[in-house]
């Protein structure tokens, strides 16, 4: 696996996860994408197991996994790492990646437990603008 890969894996049927992908696409700094391209793939996609093969965390989270320069980040750590790619004021959340993740993971797990109660959306590739579709991996 190449160390320059930068992929956010998300739970495809989850409306909250799809919303998070759209949020990142909408509020990402333009220079972040030009410096280190970020791509997106569903946890249910064939590319997920191919790209992460022996790096799957145990237990494997079912909401988001962020593959960044060959390292795997999950839960709140993934969220805070992604925040650094966003415009101000959202980028301020990135400072939390340097704090212990325990309390933040507890909150993350609570939200993850109820996220399937939220309305599901169409497949993400059907509802995002064409210029973003090239960033979705199958």
Backbone as CSV, one residue per row, in Angstrom:
resi,resn,N_x,N_y,N_z,CA_x,CA_y,CA_z,C_x,C_y,C_z
1,UNK,0.837,-1.180,0.000,0.000,0.000,0.000,0.883,1.244,0.000
2,UNK,0.473,2.228,-0.740,1.240,3.460,-0.815,1.003,4.295,0.433
3,UNK,2.039,4.969,0.900,1.918,5.787,2.096,1.249,7.130,1.855
4,UNK,0.967,7.467,0.613,0.324,8.747,0.353,-1.190,8.636,0.243
5,UNK,-1.737,7.456,0.479,-3.183,7.290,0.380,-3.883,8.072,1.473
6,UNK,-4.985,8.666,1.104,-5.746,9.520,1.999,-7.216,9.249,1.706
7,UNK,-7.800,8.319,2.472,-9.154,7.848,2.170,-9.992,7.824,3.439
8,UNK,-11.200,8.344,3.340,-12.171,8.237,4.417,-13.155,7.133,4.054
9,UNK,-13.188,6.081,4.850,-14.163,5.003,4.680,-15.342,5.294,5.596
10,UNK,-16.554,5.185,5.066,-17.752,5.514,5.830,-18.804,4.433,5.622
11,UNK,-19.763,4.378,6.542,-20.853,3.415,6.468,-21.852,3.913,5.421
12,UNK,-21.892,3.252,4.279,-22.703,3.692,3.144,-24.175,3.919,3.422
13,UNK,-24.863,2.988,4.113,-26.291,3.186,4.360,-26.613,4.213,5.439
14,UNK,-25.624,4.694,6.148,-25.852,5.601,7.278,-26.031,7.038,6.795
15,UNK,-27.171,7.626,7.090,-27.440,9.001,6.700,-26.487,9.993,7.350
16,UNK,-26.124,9.763,8.615,-25.184,10.641,9.296,-23.805,10.565,8.646
17,UNK,-23.371,9.359,8.301,-22.059,9.187,7.666,-22.028,9.850,6.289
18,UNK,-23.097,9.693,5.530,-23.179,10.354,4.228,-23.154,11.866,4.400
19,UNK,-23.842,12.347,5.426,-23.830,13.778,5.714,-22.435,14.273,6.070
20,UNK,-21.684,13.451,6.795,-20.315,13.818,7.155,-19.442,13.936,5.914
21,UNK,-19.612,13.016,4.963,-18.846,13.080,3.715,-19.190,14.357,2.963
22,UNK,-20.465,14.664,2.846,-20.870,15.891,2.152,-20.349,17.125,2.875
23,UNK,-20.325,17.087,4.199,-19.811,18.205,4.988,-18.333,18.444,4.670
24,UNK,-17.541,17.373,4.673,-16.116,17.505,4.361,-15.933,18.028,2.935
25,UNK,-16.684,17.492,1.996,-16.562,17.941,0.607,-16.892,19.431,0.479
26,UNK,-17.897,19.863,1.204,-18.340,21.254,1.082,-17.386,22.237,1.765
27,UNK,-16.852,21.874,2.935,-16.091,22.817,3.745,-14.583,22.570,3.739
28,UNK,-14.118,21.710,2.864,-12.692,21.419,2.786,-11.940,22.606,2.196
29,UNK,-10.761,22.881,2.764,-9.904,23.938,2.206,-9.490,23.522,0.802
30,UNK,-9.525,24.444,-0.117,-9.130,24.123,-1.491,-7.679,23.639,-1.566
31,UNK,-6.805,24.248,-0.793,-5.400,23.835,-0.825,-5.196,22.451,-0.227
32,UNK,-6.056,22.020,0.682,-5.918,20.677,1.266,-6.091,19.617,0.191
33,UNK,-7.071,19.794,-0.679,-7.310,18.811,-1.735,-6.204,18.837,-2.783
34,UNK,-5.662,20.002,-3.064,-4.597,20.060,-4.065,-3.276,19.515,-3.521
35,UNK,-3.034,19.649,-2.210,-1.791,19.151,-1.615,-1.839,17.646,-1.362
36,UNK,-2.898,17.175,-0.736,-3.060,15.759,-0.409,-4.494,15.367,-0.730
37,UNK,-4.758,14.840,-1.912,-6.126,14.499,-2.297,-6.777,13.526,-1.313
38,UNK,-8.032,13.807,-0.978,-8.819,12.955,-0.092,-9.901,12.280,-0.919
39,UNK,-10.005,10.966,-0.765,-11.022,10.191,-1.455,-11.936,9.547,-0.428
40,UNK,-13.071,9.037,-0.890,-14.081,8.460,-0.015,-14.502,7.098,-0.554
41,UNK,-14.747,6.153,0.355,-15.219,4.828,-0.044,-16.089,4.269,1.079
42,UNK,-17.107,3.532,0.691,-17.975,2.900,1.683,-17.249,1.732,2.343
43,UNK,-17.550,1.509,3.612,-17.025,0.328,4.306,-17.492,-0.947,3.621
44,UNK,-18.614,-0.875,2.920,-19.183,-2.036,2.251,-18.616,-2.238,0.847
45,UNK,-17.742,-1.366,0.409,-17.213,-1.454,-0.956,-16.069,-2.456,-1.045
46,UNK,-15.843,-3.020,-2.237,-14.703,-3.929,-2.414,-13.363,-3.251,-2.133
47,UNK,-13.253,-1.962,-2.407,-11.980,-1.274,-2.198,-11.605,-1.195,-0.723
48,UNK,-12.587,-1.286,0.171,-12.291,-1.207,1.600,-11.349,-2.324,2.035
49,UNK,-11.719,-3.567,1.766,-10.877,-4.697,2.199,-9.572,-4.755,1.401
50,UNK,-9.628,-4.376,0.143,-8.410,-4.406,-0.682,-7.385,-3.402,-0.150
51,UNK,-7.839,-2.203,0.171,-6.912,-1.156,0.588,-6.445,-1.295,2.029
52,UNK,-7.300,-1.839,2.897,-6.908,-1.937,4.299,-6.421,-3.327,4.697
53,UNK,-6.656,-4.323,3.879,-6.357,-5.735,4.121,-5.886,-6.047,5.539
54,UNK,-4.612,-6.004,5.841,-4.111,-6.419,7.146,-4.100,-5.299,8.184
55,UNK,-4.599,-4.123,7.843,-4.609,-3.007,8.791,-5.957,-2.796,9.447
56,UNK,-6.883,-3.724,9.282,-8.207,-3.544,9.865,-8.114,-3.508,11.384
57,UNK,-8.663,-2.453,11.998,-8.618,-2.368,13.458,-9.515,-3.428,14.094
58,UNK,-9.186,-3.831,15.318,-9.992,-4.823,16.027,-10.348,-4.262,17.400
59,UNK,-11.610,-4.107,17.758,-12.749,-4.399,16.892,-12.896,-3.317,15.825
60,UNK,-13.403,-3.716,14.690,-13.524,-2.797,13.572,-14.738,-1.888,13.762
61,UNK,-14.523,-0.569,13.769,-15.659,0.346,13.865,-16.505,0.268,12.603
62,UNK,-17.782,0.547,12.756,-18.670,0.450,11.605,-19.159,1.815,11.134
63,UNK,-18.486,2.879,11.532,-18.948,4.189,11.090,-17.926,4.899,10.211
64,UNK,-16.754,5.272,10.715,-15.738,5.841,9.827,-14.350,5.319,10.190
65,UNK,-13.548,5.193,9.162,-12.139,4.839,9.297,-11.384,5.755,8.340
66,UNK,-10.351,6.390,8.844,-9.574,7.326,8.038,-8.186,6.747,7.812
67,UNK,-7.874,6.466,6.567,-6.552,5.985,6.169,-5.761,7.201,5.695
68,UNK,-4.715,7.544,6.444,-3.954,8.766,6.163,-2.470,8.440,6.178
69,UNK,-1.833,8.526,5.011,-0.397,8.258,4.877,-0.002,6.910,5.479
70,UNK,-0.804,5.889,5.210,-0.480,4.543,5.651,-0.901,4.204,7.071
71,UNK,-1.456,5.153,7.803,-1.908,4.900,9.172,-3.427,4.933,9.229
72,UNK,-3.992,4.102,10.102,-5.438,3.999,10.242,-5.883,4.734,11.505
73,UNK,-6.871,5.626,11.344,-7.439,6.361,12.466,-8.930,6.063,12.527
74,UNK,-9.453,5.925,13.738,-10.869,5.604,13.911,-11.514,6.558,14.915
75,UNK,-12.813,6.514,14.933,-13.638,7.249,15.894,-13.260,8.726,15.951
76,UNK,-13.148,9.264,17.183,-12.920,10.706,17.330,-11.579,11.129,16.743
77,UNK,-10.589,10.267,16.794,-9.273,10.615,16.243,-9.411,10.875,14.740
78,UNK,-10.206,10.064,14.047,-10.427,10.273,12.614,-11.135,11.607,12.369
79,UNK,-12.134,11.908,13.179,-12.878,13.160,13.031,-11.953,14.358,13.205
80,UNK,-11.128,14.329,14.258,-10.254,15.469,14.532,-9.134,15.597,13.498
81,UNK,-8.661,14.478,12.975,-7.658,14.522,11.906,-8.256,15.171,10.656
82,UNK,-9.487,14.801,10.335,-10.153,15.369,9.159,-10.426,16.856,9.329
83,UNK,-10.648,17.285,10.570,-10.954,18.697,10.824,-9.838,19.612,10.338
84,UNK,-8.617,19.133,10.356,-7.509,19.976,9.904,-7.608,20.304,8.418
85,UNK,-8.406,19.561,7.673,-8.597,19.806,6.241,-9.686,20.844,5.973
86,UNK,-10.410,21.230,7.002,-11.582,22.091,6.829,-11.240,23.563,7.021
87,UNK,-12.123,24.399,6.504,-11.946,25.841,6.662,-12.243,26.256,8.103
88,UNK,-11.789,27.442,8.464,-12.080,28.029,9.760,-13.579,28.304,9.835
89,UNK,-14.256,28.063,10.904,-13.840,27.699,12.249,-13.781,26.181,12.494
90,UNK,-14.208,25.372,11.506,-14.252,23.919,11.703,-12.860,23.341,11.954
91,UNK,-11.848,23.971,11.377,-10.476,23.480,11.542,-9.997,23.562,12.987
92,UNK,-10.642,24.370,13.802,-10.259,24.479,15.214,-10.419,23.145,15.961
93,UNK,-11.318,22.295,15.479,-11.511,20.991,16.122,-10.263,20.120,16.043
94,UNK,-9.376,20.409,15.127,-8.165,19.600,14.948,-7.281,19.605,16.189
95,UNK,-7.378,20.632,17.018,-6.552,20.695,18.222,-6.851,19.518,19.163
96,UNK,-8.060,18.983,19.111,-8.449,17.884,20.003,-7.745,16.567,19.673
97,UNK,-7.127,16.468,18.500,-6.408,15.238,18.156,-5.193,15.030,19.048
98,UNK,-4.748,16.069,19.732,-3.572,15.978,20.601,-3.932,15.657,22.050
99,UNK,-5.207,15.543,22.339,-5.674,15.206,23.685,-6.021,13.723,23.748
100,UNK,-6.077,13.155,24.945,-6.488,11.745,25.051,-7.868,11.542,24.429
101,UNK,-8.017,10.476,23.668,-9.253,10.285,22.903,-10.371,9.611,23.688
102,UNK,-10.100,9.099,24.871,-11.105,8.368,25.646,-12.451,9.063,25.778
103,UNK,-12.489,10.285,26.331,-13.785,10.957,26.490,-14.466,11.251,25.146
104,UNK,-13.667,11.603,24.156,-14.237,11.905,22.840,-14.773,10.638,22.180
105,UNK,-14.075,9.510,22.348,-14.561,8.233,21.807,-15.854,7.803,22.491
106,UNK,-15.988,8.109,23.768,-17.216,7.780,24.493,-18.406,8.522,23.857
107,UNK,-18.228,9.796,23.567,-19.274,10.580,22.897,-19.514,10.037,21.499
108,UNK,-18.442,9.758,20.777,-18.538,9.211,19.420,-19.343,7.910,19.432
109,UNK,-19.028,7.009,20.365,-19.738,5.725,20.451,-21.222,5.923,20.735
110,UNK,-21.548,6.900,21.574,-22.951,7.187,21.862,-23.706,7.627,20.623
111,UNK,-23.099,8.487,19.835,-23.720,8.936,18.590,-23.796,7.781,17.598
112,UNK,-22.744,6.974,17.532,-22.711,5.839,16.596,-23.829,4.839,16.896
113,UNK,-24.172,4.676,18.171,-25.232,3.719,18.538,-26.602,4.138,18.004
114,UNK,-26.840,5.437,17.916,-28.172,5.899,17.499,-28.231,6.373,16.055
115,UNK,-27.110,6.362,15.359,-27.078,6.957,14.023,-27.967,6.248,13.011
116,UNK,-28.225,4.962,13.190,-29.081,4.250,12.233,-30.553,4.585,12.411
117,UNK,-30.889,5.320,13.451,-32.260,5.782,13.634,-32.539,7.010,12.772
118,UNK,-31.496,7.630,12.270,-31.645,8.808,11.429,-32.043,8.365,10.028
119,UNK,-32.717,9.226,9.297,-33.163,8.839,7.948,-31.985,8.468,7.044
120,UNK,-32.167,7.394,6.283,-31.162,7.011,5.298,-31.388,7.833,4.040
121,UNK,-30.321,7.991,3.305,-30.376,8.764,2.066,-30.182,7.838,0.877
122,UNK,-30.335,8.408,-0.301,-29.998,7.677,-1.512,-28.511,7.385,-1.494
123,UNK,-28.072,6.575,-2.419,-26.630,6.355,-2.551,-25.958,7.706,-2.736
124,UNK,-24.854,7.903,-2.060,-24.174,9.196,-2.064,-23.831,9.657,-3.471
125,UNK,-23.415,8.724,-4.324,-23.022,9.117,-5.682,-24.191,9.669,-6.491
126,UNK,-25.417,9.409,-6.045,-26.587,9.915,-6.767,-26.988,11.318,-6.331
127,UNK,-26.444,11.788,-5.211,-26.938,13.053,-4.672,-25.873,14.137,-4.537
128,UNK,-24.653,13.873,-4.980,-23.627,14.903,-4.881,-23.292,15.444,-6.271
129,UNK,-22.761,16.655,-6.322,-22.416,17.243,-7.612,-21.381,16.410,-8.377
130,UNK,-21.402,16.514,-9.669,-20.533,15.726,-10.543,-19.043,15.912,-10.232
131,UNK,-18.632,17.130,-9.867,-17.207,17.359,-9.610,-16.708,16.622,-8.361
132,UNK,-17.619,16.242,-7.467,-17.236,15.483,-6.274,-17.240,13.979,-6.523
133,UNK,-17.989,13.539,-7.521,-18.118,12.098,-7.768,-16.790,11.424,-8.076
134,UNK,-15.872,12.127,-8.675,-14.571,11.531,-9.022,-13.755,11.194,-7.773
135,UNK,-14.176,11.687,-6.622,-13.471,11.398,-5.369,-14.051,10.193,-4.632
136,UNK,-15.107,9.604,-5.187,-15.700,8.396,-4.592,-15.086,7.163,-5.192
137,UNK,-14.572,6.290,-4.364,-13.997,5.027,-4.828,-15.044,3.937,-4.750
138,UNK,-14.966,2.989,-5.644,-15.937,1.888,-5.649,-15.354,0.690,-4.939
